[in-house]
Coordinates of C-alpha atoms in Angstrom, one line a residue:
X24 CA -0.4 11.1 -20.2
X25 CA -2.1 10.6 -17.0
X26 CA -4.9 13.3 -15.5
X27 CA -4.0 14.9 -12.7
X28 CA -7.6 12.6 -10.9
X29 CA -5.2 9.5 -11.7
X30 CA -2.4 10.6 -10.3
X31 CA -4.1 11.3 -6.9
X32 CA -5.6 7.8 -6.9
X33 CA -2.6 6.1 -7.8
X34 CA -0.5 7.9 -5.3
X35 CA -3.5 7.7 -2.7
X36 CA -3.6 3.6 -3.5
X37 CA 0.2 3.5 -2.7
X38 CA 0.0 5.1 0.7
X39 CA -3.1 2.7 1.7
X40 CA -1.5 0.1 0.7
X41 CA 2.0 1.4 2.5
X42 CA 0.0 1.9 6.1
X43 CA -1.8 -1.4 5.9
X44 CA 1.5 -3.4 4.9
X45 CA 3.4 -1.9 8.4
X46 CA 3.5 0.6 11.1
X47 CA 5.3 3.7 11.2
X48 CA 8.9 3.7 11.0
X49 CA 9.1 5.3 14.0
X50 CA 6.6 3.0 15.5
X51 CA 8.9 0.1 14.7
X52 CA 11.7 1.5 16.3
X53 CA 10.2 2.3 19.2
X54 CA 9.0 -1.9 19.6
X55 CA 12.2 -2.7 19.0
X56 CA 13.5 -0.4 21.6
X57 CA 10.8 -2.0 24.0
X58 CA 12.3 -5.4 23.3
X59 CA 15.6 -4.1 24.5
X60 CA 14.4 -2.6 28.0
X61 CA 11.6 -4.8 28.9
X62 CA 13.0 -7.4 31.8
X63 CA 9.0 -9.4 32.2
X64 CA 9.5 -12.4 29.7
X65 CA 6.1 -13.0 28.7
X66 CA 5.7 -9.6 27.7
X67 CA 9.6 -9.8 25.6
X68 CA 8.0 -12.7 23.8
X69 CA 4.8 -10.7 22.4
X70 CA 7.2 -7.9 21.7
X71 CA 9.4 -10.3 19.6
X72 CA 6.3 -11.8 17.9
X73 CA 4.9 -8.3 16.9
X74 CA 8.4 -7.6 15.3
X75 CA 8.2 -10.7 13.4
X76 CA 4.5 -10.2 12.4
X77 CA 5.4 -7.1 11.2
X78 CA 8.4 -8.4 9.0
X79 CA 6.5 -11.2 7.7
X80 CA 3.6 -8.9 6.8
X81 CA 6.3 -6.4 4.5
X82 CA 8.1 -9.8 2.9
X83 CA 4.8 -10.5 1.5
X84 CA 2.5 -7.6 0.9
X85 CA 0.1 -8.1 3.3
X86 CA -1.6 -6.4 5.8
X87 CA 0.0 -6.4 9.2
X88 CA -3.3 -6.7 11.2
X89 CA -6.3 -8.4 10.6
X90 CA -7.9 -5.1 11.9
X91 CA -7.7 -3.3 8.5
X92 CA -9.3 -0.4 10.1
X93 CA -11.5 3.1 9.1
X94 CA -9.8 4.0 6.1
X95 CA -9.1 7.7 7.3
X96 CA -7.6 10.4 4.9
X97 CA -5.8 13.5 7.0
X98 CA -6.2 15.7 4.2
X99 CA -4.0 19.5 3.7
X100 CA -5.3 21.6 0.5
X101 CA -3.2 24.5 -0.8
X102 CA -5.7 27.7 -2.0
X103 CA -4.2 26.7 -5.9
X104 CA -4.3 23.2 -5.8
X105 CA -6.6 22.7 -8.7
X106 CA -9.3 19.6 -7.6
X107 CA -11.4 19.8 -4.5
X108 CA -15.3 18.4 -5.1
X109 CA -14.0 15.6 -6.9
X110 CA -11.5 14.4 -4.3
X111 CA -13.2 12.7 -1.9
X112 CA -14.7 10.2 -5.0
X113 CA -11.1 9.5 -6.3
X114 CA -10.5 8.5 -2.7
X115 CA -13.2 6.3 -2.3
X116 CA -12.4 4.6 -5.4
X117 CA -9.0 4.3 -4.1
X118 CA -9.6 2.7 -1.1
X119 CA -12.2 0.2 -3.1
X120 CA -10.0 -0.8 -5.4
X121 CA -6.9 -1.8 -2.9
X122 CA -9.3 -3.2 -0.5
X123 CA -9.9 -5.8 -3.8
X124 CA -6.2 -6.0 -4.5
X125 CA -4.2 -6.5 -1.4
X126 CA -6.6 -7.4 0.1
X127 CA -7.9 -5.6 3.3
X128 CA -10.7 -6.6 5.4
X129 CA -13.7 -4.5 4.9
X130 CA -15.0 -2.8 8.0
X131 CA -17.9 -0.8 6.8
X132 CA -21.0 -2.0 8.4
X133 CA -24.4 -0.7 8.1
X134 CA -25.4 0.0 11.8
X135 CA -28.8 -0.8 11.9
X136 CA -28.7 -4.1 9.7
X137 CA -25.2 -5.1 10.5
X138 CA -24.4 -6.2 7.0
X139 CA -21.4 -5.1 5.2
X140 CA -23.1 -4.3 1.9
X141 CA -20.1 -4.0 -0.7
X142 CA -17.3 -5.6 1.0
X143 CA -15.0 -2.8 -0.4
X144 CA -14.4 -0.3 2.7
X145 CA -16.9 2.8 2.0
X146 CA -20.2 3.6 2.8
X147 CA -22.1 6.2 4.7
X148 CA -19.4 7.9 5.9
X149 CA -16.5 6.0 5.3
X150 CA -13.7 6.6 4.7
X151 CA -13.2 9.4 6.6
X152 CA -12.1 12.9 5.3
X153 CA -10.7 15.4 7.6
X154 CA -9.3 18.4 5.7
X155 CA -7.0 21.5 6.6
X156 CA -6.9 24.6 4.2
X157 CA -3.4 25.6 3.5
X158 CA -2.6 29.5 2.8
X159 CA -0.9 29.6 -0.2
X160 CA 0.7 26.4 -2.1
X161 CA -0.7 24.7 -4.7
X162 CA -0.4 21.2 -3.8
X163 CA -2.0 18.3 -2.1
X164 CA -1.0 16.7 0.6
X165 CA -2.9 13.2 1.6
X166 CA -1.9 11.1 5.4
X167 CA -3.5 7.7 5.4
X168 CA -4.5 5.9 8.8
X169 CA -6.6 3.1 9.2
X170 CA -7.7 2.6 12.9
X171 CA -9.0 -0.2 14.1
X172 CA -12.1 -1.1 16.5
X173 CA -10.0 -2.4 19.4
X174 CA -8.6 1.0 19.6
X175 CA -11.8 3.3 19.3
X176 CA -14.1 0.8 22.2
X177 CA -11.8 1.9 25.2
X178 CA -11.2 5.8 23.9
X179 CA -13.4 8.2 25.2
X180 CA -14.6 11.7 25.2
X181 CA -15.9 13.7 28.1
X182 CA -16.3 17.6 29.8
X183 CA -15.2 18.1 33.4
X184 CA -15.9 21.1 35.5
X185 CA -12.6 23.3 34.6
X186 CA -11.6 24.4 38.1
X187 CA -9.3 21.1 39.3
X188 CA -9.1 19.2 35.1
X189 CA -5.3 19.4 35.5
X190 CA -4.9 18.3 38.9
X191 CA -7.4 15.1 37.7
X192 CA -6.1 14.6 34.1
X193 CA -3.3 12.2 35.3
X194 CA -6.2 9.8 37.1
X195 CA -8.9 10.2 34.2
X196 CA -6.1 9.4 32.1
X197 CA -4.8 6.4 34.7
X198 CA -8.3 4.7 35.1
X199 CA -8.5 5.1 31.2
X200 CA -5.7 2.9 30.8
X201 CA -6.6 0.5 33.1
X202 CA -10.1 0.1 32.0
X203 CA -8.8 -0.2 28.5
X204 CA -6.4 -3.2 29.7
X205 CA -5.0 -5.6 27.1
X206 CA -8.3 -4.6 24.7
X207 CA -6.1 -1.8 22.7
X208 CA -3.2 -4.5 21.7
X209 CA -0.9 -2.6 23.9
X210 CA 2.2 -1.4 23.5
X211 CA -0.1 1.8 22.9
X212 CA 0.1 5.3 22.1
X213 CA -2.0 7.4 24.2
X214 CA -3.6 10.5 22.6
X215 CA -5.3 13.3 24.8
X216 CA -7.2 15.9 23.5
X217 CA -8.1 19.3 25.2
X218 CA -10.7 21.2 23.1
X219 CA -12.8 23.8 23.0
X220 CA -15.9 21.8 22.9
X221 CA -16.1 17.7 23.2
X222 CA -16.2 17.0 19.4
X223 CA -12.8 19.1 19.4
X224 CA -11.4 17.6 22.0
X225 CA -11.9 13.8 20.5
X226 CA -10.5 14.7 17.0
X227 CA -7.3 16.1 18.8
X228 CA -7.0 13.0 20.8
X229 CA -7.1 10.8 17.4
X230 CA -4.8 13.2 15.6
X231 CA -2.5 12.9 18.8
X232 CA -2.5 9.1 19.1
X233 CA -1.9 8.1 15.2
X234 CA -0.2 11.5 13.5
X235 CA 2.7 12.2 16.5
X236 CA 5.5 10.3 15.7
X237 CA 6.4 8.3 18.9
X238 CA 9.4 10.4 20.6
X239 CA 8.1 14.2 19.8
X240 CA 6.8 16.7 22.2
X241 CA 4.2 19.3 22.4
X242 CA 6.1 22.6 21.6
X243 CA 4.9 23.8 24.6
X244 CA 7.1 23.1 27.1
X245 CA 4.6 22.4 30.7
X246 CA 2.7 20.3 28.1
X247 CA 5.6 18.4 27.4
X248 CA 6.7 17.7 31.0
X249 CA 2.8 16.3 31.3
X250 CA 3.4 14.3 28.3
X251 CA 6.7 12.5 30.3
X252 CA 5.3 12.4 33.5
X253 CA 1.8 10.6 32.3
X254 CA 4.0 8.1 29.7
X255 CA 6.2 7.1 33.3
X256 CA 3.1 6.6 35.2
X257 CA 1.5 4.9 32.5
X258 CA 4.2 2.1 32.4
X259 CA 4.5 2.0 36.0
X260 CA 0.4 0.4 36.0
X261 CA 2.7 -3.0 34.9
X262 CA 0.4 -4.2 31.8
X263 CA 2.5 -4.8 29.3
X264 CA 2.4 -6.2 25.8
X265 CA -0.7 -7.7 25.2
X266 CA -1.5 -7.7 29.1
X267 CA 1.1 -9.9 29.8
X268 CA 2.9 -7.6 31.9
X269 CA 5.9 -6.1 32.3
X270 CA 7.3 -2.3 32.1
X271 CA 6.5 -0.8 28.5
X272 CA 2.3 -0.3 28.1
X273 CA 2.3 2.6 26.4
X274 CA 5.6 3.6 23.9
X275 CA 4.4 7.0 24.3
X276 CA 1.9 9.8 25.2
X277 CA 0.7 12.8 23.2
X278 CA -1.4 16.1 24.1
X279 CA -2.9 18.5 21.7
X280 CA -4.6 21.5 22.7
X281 CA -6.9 24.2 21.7
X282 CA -8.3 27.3 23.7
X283 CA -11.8 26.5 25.4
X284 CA -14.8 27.8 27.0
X285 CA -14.0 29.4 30.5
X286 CA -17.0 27.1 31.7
X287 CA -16.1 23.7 30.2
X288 CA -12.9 21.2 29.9
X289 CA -13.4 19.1 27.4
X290 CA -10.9 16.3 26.7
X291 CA -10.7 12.9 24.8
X292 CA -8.5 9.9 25.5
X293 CA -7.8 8.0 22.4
X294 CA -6.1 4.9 22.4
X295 CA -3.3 3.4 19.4
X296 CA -2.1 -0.1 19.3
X297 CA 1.5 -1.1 18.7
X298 CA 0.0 -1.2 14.8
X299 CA 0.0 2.3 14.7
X300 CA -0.1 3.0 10.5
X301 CA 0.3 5.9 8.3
X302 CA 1.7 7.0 4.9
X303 CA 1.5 10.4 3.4
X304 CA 1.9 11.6 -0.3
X305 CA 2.2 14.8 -1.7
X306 CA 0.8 15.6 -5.5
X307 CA 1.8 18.6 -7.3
X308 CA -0.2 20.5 -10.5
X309 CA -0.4 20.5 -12.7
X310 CA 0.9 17.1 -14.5
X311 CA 0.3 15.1 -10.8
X312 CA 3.9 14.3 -9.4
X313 CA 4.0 13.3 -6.4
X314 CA 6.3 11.8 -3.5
X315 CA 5.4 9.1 -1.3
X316 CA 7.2 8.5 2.0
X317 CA 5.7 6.8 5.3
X318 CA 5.3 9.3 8.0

């Protein structure tokens, strides 16, 4: 019988290799809802050959970008959920072994020498592990994403004075945009971050551009009216698929916030291509069921 350590590899292998094969679901949908209202027809024809890229990519098993991405593990731990100092090693070796198999592009490069010293998607650092303590439950739960670099060189991160942020977010997040231009492989998801200090504010942006599905709303509802209002301005700028043009740039946009520092605004901008992937599984002690379902 499997161990419970094989089970979360196997089931962690499956959703790596489900986010690298195709976007989200709801991703897709939105694309093809973007061919539907977009009038510009350069812009229409990259829409069209993203939809086909994407279905030629699930026909044969392979990985819808070339970007393969940081191999990033969104990771929720129940308080009786039996493994936790050996988990991020089975997920290492998960990500080495399907970056042999499918295969992915490795993108782990030693910064200083520039080499990419075991062409299987770790090193210092990578993949990356951000993890959420669950009260009570005793299972695992795993979300997969791999970002890629076009996405990360235009985000950013910064602190503003607090006394006019709100009245400026809409240009910071404007001029972000438009310096970003075609570099993000628009149709994007814009994610913006509001944190309590700038490390904060970053992570929220990432978890708001890749984990939202497009569509959903802050719960809070003067957030949300932001969220619509910057998502119509945002397709008004006229960049389009691929910087070709035309009236869908971004399928949506996304705000997460914390409380903050009465002195500080800190807020990241991060950026998601039309390739927006992720996958989740859930394991289950003690024999290692588990579900897998995109996300």
């Amino acid at each position: 019988m499997p161990s419970l350590e094989d089970a979360i590899k196997d089931a962690a292998k499956k959703i790596v290799r489900m986010a690298s094969v195709s976007p989200a679901e709801d991703v897709v949908n939105a694309l093809r809802n973007a061919v539907r209202i977009e009038v510009h027809e350069p812009s229409k024809v990259q829409l069209n050959a993203i939809l086909t890229n994407i279905e030629l990519a699930q026909k044969y098993t392979a990985a819808v970008c070339q970007d393969t991405g940081v191999p990033t593990f969104f990771i929720k731990l129940g308080d009786g959920f039996p493994i936790r100092s050996k988990l991020f090693p089975i997920l290492t070796e998960a990500v080495r072994e399907v970056t042999k198999e499918l295969p992915l592009r490795s993108n782990s490069v030693d910064p200083l020498t520039e080499k990419n010293p075991g062409g299987d998607n770790t090193g210092i650092g990578i993949p990356v592990f951000d993890v959420e303590l669950v009260d009570g439950g005793d299972h695992l739960e795993l979300i997969y994403t791999p970002k890629g670099g076009g996405t990360e060189l235009p985000s950013k991160a910064f602190v503003v004075p607090p006394g006019n942020a709100w009245e400026r977010l809409p240009e910071l997040v404007l001029n972000a945009v438009i310096d970003a231009g075609p570099m993000p492989c628009p149709p994007v998801i814009v994610g913006i971050g509001i944190g309590s200090n700038l490390d904060v504010a970053a992570k929220l942006g990432k978890k708001a551009a890749v984990l939202r599905p497009v569509g959903s709303r802050n719960s809070n509802p003067d957030i949300a009216k932001i969220e619509d209002a910057l998502l119509d301005a945002i397709n008004k700028l006229g960049i389009g698929a691929h910087g070709t043009g035309g009236k869908v740039t971004a399928l949506d946009v996304h705000i997460e916030y914390t409380y903050r520092h009465p002195a500080t605004f800190a807020i990241g901008i991060v950026f998601s291509c039309w390739a927006t992937r992720r996958a989740r599984a859930i394991v289950y002690p003690p024999d290692g069921k588990y579900e897998v379902k995109p996300l």
